[in-house]
PDB file of N, CA and C in Angstrom:
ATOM      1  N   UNK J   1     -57.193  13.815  68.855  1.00 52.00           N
ATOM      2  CA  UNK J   1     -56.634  14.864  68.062  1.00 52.00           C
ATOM      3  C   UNK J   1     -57.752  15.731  67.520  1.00 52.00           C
ATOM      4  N   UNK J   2     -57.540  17.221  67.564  1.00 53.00           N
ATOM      5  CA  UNK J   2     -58.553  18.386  67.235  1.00 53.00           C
ATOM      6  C   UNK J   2     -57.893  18.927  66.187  1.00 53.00           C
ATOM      7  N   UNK J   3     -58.656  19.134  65.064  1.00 56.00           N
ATOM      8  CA  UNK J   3     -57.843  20.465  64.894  1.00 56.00           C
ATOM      9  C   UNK J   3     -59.212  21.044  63.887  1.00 56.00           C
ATOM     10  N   UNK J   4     -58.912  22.635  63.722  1.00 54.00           N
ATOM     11  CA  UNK J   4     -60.199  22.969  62.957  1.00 54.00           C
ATOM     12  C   UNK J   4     -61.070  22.832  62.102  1.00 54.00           C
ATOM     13  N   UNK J   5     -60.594  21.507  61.017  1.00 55.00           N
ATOM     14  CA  UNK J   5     -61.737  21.471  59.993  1.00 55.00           C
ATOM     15  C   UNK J   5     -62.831  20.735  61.051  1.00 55.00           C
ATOM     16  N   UNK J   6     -62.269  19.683  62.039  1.00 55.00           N
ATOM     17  CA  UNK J   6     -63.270  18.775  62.736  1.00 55.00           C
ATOM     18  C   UNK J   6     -64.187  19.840  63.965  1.00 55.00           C
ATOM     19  N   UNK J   7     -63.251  21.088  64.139  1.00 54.00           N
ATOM     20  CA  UNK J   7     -64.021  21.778  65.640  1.00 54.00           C
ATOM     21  C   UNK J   7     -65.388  22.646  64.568  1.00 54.00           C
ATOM     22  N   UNK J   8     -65.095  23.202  63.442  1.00 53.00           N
ATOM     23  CA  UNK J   8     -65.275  24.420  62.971  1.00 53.00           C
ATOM     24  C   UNK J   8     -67.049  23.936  62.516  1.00 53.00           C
ATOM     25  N   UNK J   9     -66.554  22.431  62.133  1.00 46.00           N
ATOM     26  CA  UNK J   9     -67.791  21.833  61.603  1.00 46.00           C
ATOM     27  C   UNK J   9     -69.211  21.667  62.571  1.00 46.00           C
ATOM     28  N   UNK J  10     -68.901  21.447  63.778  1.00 45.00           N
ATOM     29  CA  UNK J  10     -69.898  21.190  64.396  1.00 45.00           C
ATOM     30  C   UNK J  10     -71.073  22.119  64.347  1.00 45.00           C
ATOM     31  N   UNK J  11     -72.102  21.290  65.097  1.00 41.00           N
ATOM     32  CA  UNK J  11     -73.442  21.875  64.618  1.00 41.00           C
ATOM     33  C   UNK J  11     -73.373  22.689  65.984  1.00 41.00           C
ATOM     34  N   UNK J  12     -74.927  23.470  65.917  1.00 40.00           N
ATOM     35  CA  UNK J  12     -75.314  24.285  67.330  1.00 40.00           C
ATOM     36  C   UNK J  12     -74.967  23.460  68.219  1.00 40.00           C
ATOM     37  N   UNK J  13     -76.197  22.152  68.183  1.00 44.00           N
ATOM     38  CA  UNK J  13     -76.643  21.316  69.382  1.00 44.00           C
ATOM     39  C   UNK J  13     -74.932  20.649  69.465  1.00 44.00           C
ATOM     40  N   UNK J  14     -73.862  21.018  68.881  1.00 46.00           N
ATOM     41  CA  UNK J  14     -72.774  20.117  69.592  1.00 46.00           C
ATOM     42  C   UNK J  14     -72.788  18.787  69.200  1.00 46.00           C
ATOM     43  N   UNK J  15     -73.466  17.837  68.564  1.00 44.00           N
ATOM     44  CA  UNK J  15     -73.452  16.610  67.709  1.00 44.00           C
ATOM     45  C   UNK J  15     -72.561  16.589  66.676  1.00 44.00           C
ATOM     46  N   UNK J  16     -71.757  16.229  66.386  1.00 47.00           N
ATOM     47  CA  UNK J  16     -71.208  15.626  65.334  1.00 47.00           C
ATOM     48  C   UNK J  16     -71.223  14.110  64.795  1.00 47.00           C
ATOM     49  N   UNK J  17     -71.460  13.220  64.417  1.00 48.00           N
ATOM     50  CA  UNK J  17     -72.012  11.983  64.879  1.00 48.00           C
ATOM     51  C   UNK J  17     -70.888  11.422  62.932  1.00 48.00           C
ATOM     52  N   UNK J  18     -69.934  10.801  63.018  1.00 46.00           N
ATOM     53  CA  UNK J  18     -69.380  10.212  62.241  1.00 46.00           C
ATOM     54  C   UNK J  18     -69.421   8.876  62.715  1.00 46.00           C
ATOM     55  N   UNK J  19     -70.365   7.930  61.772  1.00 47.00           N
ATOM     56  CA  UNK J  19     -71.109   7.000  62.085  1.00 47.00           C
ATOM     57  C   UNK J  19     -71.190   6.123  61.175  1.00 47.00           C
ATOM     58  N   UNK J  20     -71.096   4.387  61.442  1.00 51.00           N
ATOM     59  CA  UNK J  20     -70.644   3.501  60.415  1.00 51.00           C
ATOM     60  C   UNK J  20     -72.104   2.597  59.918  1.00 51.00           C
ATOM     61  N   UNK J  21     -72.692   2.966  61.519  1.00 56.00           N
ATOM     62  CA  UNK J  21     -73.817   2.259  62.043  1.00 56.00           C
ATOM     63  C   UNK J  21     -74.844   3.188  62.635  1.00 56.00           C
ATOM     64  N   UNK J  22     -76.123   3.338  63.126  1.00 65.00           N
ATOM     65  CA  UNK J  22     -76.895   3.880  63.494  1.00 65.00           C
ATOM     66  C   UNK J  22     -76.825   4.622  65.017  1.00 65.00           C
ATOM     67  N   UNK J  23     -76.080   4.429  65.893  1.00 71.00           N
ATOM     68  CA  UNK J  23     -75.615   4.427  67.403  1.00 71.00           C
ATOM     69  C   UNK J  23     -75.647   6.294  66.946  1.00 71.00           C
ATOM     70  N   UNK J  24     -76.284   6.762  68.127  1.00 80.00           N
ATOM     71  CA  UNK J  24     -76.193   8.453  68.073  1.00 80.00           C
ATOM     72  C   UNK J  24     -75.790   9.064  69.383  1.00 80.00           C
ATOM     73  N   UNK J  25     -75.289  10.966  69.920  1.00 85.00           N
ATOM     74  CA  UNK J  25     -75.147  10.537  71.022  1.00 85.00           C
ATOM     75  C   UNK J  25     -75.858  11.752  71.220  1.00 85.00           C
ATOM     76  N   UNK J  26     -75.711  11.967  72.745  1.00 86.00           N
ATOM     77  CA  UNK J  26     -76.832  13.419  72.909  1.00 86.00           C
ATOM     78  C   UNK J  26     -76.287  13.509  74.364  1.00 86.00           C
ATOM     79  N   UNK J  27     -76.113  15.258  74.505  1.00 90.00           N
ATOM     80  CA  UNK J  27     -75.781  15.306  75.599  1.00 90.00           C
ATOM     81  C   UNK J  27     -76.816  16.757  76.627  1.00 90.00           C
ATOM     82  N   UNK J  28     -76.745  16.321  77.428  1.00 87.00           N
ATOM     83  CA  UNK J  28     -77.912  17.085  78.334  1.00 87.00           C
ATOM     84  C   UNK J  28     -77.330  17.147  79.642  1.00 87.00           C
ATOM     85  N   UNK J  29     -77.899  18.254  80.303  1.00 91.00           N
ATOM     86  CA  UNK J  29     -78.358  19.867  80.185  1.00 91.00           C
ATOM     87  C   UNK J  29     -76.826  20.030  79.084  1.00 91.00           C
ATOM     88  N   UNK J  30     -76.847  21.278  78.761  1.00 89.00           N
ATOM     89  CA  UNK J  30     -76.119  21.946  77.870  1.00 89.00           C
ATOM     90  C   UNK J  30     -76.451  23.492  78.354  1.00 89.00           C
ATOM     91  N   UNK J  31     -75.845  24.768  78.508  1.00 91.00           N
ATOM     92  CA  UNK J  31     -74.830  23.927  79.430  1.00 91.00           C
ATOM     93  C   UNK J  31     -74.547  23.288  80.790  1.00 91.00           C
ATOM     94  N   UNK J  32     -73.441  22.825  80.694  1.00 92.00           N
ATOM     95  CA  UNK J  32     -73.429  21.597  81.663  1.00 92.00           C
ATOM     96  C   UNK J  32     -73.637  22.037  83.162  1.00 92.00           C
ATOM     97  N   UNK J  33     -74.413  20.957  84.209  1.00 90.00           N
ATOM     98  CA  UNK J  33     -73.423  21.086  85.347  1.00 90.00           C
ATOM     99  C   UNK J  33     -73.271  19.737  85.550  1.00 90.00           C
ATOM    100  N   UNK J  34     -73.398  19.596  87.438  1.00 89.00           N
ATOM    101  CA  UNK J  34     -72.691  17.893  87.796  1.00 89.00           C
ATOM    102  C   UNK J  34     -73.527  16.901  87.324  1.00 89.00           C
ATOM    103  N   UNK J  35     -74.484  16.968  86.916  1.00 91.00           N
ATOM    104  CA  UNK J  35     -75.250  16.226  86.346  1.00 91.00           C
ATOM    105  C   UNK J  35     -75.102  15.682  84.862  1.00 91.00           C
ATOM    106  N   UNK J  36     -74.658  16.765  84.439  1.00 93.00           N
ATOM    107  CA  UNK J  36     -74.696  16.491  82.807  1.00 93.00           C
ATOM    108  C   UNK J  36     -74.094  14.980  82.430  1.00 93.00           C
ATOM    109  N   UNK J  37     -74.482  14.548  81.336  1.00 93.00           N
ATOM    110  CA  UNK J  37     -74.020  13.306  80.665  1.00 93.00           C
ATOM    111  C   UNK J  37     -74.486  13.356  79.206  1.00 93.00           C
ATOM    112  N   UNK J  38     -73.575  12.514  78.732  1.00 92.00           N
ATOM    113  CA  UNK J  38     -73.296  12.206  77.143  1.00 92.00           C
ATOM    114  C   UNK J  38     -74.452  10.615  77.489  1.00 92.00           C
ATOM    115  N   UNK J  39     -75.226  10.177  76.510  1.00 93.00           N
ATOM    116  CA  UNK J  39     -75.952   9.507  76.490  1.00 93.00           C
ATOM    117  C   UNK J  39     -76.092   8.958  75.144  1.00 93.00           C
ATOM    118  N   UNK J  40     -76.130   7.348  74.585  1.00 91.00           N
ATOM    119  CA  UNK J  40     -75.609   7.107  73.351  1.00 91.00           C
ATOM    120  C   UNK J  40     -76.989   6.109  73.225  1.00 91.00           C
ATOM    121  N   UNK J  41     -77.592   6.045  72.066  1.00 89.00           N
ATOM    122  CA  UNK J  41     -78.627   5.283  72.044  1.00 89.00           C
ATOM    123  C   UNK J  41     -78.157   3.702  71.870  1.00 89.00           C
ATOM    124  N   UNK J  42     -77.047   3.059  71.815  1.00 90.00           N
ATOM    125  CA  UNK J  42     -76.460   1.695  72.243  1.00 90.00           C
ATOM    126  C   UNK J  42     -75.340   1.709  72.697  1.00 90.00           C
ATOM    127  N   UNK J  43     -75.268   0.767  73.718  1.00 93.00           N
ATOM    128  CA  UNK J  43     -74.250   0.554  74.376  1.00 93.00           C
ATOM    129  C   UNK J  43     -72.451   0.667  74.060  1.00 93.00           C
ATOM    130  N   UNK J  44     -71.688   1.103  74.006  1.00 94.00           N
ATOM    131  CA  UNK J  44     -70.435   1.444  73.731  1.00 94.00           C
ATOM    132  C   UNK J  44     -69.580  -0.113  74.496  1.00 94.00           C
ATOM    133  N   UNK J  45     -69.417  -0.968  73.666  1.00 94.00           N
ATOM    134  CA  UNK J  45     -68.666  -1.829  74.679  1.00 94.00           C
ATOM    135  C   UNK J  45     -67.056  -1.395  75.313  1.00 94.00           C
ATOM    136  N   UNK J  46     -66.385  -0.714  74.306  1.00 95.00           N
ATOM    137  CA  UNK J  46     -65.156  -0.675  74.089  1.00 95.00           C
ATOM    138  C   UNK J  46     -64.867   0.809  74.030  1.00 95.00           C
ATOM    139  N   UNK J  47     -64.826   2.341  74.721  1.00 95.00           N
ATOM    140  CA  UNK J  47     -64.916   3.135  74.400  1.00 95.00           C
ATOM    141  C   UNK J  47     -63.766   4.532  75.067  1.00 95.00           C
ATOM    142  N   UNK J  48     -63.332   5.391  74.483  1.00 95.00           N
ATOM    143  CA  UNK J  48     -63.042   6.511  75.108  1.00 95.00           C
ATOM    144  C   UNK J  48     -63.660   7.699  75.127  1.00 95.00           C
ATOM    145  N   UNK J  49     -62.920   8.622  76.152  1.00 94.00           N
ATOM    146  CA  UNK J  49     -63.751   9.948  76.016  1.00 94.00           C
ATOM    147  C   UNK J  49     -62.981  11.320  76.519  1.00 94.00           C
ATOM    148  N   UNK J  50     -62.311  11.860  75.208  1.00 95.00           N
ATOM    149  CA  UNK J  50     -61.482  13.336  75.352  1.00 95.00           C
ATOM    150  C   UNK J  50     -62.159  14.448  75.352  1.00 95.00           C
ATOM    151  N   UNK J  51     -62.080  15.664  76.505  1.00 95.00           N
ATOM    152  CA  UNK J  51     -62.322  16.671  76.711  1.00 95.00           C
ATOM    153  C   UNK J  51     -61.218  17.443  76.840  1.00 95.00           C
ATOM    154  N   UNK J  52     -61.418  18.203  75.558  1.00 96.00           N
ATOM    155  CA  UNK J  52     -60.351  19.487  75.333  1.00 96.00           C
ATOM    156  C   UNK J  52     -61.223  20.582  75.564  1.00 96.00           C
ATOM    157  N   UNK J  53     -60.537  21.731  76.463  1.00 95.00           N
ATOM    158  CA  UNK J  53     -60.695  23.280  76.170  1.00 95.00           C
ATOM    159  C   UNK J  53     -60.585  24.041  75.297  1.00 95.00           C
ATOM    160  N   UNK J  54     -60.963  25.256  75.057  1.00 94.00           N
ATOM    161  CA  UNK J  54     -61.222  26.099  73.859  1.00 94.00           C
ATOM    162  C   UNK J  54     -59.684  26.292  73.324  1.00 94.00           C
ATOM    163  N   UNK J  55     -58.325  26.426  74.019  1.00 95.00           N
ATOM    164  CA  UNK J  55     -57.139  26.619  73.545  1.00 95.00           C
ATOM    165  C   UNK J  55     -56.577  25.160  73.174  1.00 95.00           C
ATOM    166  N   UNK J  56     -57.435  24.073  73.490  1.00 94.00           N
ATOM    167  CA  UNK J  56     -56.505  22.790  73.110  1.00 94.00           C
ATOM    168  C   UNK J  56     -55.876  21.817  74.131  1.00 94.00           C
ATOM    169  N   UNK J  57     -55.509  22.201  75.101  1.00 95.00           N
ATOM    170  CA  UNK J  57     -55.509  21.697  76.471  1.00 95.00           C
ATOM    171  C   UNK J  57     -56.408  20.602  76.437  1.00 95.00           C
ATOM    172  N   UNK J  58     -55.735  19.290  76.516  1.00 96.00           N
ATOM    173  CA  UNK J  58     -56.520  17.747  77.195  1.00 96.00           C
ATOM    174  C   UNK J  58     -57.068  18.011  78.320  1.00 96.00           C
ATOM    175  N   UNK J  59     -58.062  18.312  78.495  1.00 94.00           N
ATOM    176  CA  UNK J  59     -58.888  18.429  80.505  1.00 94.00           C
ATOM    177  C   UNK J  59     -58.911  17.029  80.694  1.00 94.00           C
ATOM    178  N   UNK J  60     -59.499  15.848  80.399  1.00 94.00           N
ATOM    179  CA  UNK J  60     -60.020  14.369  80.441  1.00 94.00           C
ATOM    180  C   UNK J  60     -59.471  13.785  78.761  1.00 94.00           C
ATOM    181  N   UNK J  61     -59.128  12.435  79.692  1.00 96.00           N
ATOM    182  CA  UNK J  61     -58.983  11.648  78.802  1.00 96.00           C
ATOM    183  C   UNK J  61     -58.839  10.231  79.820  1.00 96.00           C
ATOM    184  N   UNK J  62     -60.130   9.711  79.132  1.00 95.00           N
ATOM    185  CA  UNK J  62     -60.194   8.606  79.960  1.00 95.00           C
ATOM    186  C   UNK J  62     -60.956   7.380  78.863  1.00 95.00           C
ATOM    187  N   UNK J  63     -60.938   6.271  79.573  1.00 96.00           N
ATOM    188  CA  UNK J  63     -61.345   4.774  78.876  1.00 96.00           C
ATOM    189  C   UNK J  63     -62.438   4.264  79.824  1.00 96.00           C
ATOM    190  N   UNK J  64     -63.559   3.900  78.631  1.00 96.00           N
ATOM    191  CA  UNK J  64     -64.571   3.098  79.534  1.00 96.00           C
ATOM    192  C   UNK J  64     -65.147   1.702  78.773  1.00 96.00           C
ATOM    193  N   UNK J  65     -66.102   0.763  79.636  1.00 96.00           N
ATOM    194  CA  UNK J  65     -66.429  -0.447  78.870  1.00 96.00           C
ATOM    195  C   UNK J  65     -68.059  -0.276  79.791  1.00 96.00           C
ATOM    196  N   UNK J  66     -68.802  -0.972  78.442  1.00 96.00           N
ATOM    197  CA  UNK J  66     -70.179  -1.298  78.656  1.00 96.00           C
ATOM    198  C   UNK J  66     -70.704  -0.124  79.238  1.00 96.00           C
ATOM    199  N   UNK J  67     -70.975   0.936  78.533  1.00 95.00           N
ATOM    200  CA  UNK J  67     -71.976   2.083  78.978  1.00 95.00           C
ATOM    201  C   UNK J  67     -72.329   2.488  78.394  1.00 95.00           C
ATOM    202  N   UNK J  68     -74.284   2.901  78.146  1.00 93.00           N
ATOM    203  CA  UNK J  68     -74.886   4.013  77.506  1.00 93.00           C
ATOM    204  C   UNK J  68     -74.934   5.088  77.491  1.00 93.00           C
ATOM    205  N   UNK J  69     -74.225   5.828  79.030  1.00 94.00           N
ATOM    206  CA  UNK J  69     -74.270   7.090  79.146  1.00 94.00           C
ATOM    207  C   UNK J  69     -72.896   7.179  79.931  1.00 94.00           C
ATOM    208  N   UNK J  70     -72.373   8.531  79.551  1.00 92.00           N
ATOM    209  CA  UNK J  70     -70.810   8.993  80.613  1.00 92.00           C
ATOM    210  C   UNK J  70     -71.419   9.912  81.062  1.00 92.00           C
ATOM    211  N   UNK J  71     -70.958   9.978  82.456  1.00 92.00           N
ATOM    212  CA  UNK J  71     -71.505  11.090  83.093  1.00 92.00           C
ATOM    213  C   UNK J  71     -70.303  12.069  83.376  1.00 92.00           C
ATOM    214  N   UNK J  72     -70.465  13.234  82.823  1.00 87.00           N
ATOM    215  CA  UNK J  72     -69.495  14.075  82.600  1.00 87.00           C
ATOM    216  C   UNK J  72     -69.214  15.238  83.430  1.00 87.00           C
ATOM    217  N   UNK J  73     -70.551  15.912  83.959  1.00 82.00           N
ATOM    218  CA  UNK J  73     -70.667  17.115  84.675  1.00 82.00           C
ATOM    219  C   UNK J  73     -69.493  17.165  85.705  1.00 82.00           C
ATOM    220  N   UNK J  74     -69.124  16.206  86.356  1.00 86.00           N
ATOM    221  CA  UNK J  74     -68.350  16.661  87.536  1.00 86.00           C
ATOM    222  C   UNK J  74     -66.402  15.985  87.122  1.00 86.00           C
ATOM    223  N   UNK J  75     -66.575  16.295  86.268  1.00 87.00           N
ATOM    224  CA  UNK J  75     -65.410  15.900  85.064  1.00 87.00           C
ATOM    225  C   UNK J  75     -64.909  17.378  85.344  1.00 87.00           C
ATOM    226  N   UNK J  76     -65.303  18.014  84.963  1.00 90.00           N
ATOM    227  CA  UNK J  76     -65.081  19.702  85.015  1.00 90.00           C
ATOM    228  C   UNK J  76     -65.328  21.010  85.699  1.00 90.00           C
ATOM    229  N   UNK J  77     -64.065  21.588  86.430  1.00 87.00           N
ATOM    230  CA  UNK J  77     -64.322  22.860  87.301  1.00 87.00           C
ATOM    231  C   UNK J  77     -64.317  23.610  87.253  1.00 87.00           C
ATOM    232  N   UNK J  78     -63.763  24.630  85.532  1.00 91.00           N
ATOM    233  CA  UNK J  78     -63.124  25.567  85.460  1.00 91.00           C
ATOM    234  C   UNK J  78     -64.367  26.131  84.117  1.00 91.00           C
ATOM    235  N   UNK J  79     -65.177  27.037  83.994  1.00 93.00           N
ATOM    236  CA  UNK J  79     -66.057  27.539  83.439  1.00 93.00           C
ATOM    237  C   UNK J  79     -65.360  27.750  82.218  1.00 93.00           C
ATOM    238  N   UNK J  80     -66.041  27.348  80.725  1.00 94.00           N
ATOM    239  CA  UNK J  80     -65.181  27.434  79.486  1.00 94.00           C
ATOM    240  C   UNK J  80     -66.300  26.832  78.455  1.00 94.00           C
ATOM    241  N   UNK J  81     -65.135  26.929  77.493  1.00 95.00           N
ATOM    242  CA  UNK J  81     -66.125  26.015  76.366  1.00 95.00           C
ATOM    243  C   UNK J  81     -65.230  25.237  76.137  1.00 95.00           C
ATOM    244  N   UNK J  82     -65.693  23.418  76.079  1.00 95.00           N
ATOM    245  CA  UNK J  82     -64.998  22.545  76.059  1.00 95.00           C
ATOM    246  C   UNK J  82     -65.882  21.680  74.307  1.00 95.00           C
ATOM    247  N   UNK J  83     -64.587  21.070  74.411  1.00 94.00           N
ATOM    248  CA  UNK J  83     -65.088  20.417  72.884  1.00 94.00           C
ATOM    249  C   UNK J  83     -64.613  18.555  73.436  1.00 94.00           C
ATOM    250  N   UNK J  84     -65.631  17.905  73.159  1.00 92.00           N
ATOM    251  CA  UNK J  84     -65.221  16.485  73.220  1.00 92.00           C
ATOM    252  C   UNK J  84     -65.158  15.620  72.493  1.00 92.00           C
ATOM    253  N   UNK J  85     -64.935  14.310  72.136  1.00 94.00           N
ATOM    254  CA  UNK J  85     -64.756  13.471  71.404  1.00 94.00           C
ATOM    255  C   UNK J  85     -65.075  12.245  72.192  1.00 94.00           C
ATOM    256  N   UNK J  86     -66.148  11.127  71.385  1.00 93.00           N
ATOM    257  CA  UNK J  86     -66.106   9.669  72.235  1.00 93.00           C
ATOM    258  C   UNK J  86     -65.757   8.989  71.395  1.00 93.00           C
ATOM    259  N   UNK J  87     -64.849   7.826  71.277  1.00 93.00           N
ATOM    260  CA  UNK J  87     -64.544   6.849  69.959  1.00 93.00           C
ATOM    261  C   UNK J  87     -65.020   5.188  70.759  1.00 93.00           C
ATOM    262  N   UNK J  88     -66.391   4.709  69.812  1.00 92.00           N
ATOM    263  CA  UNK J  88     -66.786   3.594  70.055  1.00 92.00           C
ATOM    264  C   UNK J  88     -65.463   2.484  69.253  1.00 92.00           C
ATOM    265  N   UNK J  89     -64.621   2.057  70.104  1.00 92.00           N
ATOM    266  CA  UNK J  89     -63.471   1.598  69.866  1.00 92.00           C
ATOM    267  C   UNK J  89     -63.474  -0.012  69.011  1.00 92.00           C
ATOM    268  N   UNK J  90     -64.908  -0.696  69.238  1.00 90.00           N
ATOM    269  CA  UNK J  90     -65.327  -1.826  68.247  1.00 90.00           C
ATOM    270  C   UNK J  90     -66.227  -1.265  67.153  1.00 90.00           C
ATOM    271  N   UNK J  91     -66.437  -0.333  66.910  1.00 87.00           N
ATOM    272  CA  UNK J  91     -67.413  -0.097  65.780  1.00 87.00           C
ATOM    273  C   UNK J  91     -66.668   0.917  64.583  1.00 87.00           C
ATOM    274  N   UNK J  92     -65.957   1.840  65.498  1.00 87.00           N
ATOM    275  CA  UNK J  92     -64.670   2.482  65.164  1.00 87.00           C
ATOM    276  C   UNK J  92     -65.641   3.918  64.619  1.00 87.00           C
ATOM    277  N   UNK J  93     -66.937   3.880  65.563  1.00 86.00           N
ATOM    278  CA  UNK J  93     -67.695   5.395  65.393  1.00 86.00           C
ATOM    279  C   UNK J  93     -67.219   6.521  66.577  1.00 86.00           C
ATOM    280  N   UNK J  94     -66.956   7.469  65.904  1.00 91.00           N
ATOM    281  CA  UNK J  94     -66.488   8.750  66.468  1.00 91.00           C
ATOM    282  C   UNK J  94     -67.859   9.873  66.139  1.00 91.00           C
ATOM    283  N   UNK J  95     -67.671  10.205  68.225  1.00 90.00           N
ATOM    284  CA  UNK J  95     -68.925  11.720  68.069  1.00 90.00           C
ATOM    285  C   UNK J  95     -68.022  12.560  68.790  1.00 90.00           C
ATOM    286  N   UNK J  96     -68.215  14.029  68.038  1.00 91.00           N
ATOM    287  CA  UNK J  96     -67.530  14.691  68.507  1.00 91.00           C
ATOM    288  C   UNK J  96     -68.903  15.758  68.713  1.00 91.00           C
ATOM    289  N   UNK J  97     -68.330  16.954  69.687  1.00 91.00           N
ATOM    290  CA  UNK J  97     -69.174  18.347  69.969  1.00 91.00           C
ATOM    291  C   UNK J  97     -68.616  18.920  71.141  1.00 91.00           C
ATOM    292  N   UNK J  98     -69.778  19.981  71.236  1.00 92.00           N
ATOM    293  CA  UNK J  98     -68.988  21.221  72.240  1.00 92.00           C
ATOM    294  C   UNK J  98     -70.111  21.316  73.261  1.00 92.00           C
ATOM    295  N   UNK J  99     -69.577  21.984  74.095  1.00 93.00           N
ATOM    296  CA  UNK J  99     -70.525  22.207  75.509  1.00 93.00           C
ATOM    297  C   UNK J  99     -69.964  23.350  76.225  1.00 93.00           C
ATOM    298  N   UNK J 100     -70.373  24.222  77.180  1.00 93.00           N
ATOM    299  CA  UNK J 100     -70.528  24.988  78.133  1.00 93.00           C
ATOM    300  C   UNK J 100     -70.672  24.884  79.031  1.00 93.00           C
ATOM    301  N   UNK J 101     -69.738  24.989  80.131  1.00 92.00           N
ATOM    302  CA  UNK J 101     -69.515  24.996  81.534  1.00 92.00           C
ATOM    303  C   UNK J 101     -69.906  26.951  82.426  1.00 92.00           C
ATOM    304  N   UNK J 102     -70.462  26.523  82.831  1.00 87.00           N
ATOM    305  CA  UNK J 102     -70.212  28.184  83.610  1.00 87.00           C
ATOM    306  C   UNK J 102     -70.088  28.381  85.194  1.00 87.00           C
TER     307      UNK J 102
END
């Protein structure tokens, strides 16, 4: 779920990092291509990962286990600005931010 106090807040670099524990995430190139990935400095055992478009539209929504990095770039075809969300589902830390496709 998006809605503007959580989009409006984000920083430049696209980090938002609501955090219980130290775990951060970072995502590179910016903007994206097939390469790009979200990269978390510890492992996510339990995790998801929503990519909405600039109007709100779910693009991805998917579930993963045991990974430091999602690789995202080829997640997406359609040039935009997308806003995402990952929720570490045992720690119950949420990062949210934005990125650029072109």
């Amino acid at each position: 779920y998006f809605d503007n106090a959580t989009v409006c807040a984000l920083t430049y670099t696209g980090i938002k990092n609501i955090s219980k524990n130290n775990t951060t995430a970072s995502i590179y190139p910016n903007p994206i291509d097939q390469t790009s990935k979200i990269v978390f400095s510890n492992t996510i055992t339990s995790g998801s990962l929503v990519i909405v478009n600039d109007i709100g539209q779910t693009v991805i929504n998917t579930a993963f286990q045991n990974k430091d990095e999602v690789l995202m770039g080829d997640m997406i075809n359609m040039p935009g600005i997308y806003f995402y969300r990952v929720t570490d589902a045992q720690s119950s830390t949420v990062f949210t931010g934005k990125f650029i496709y072109r």
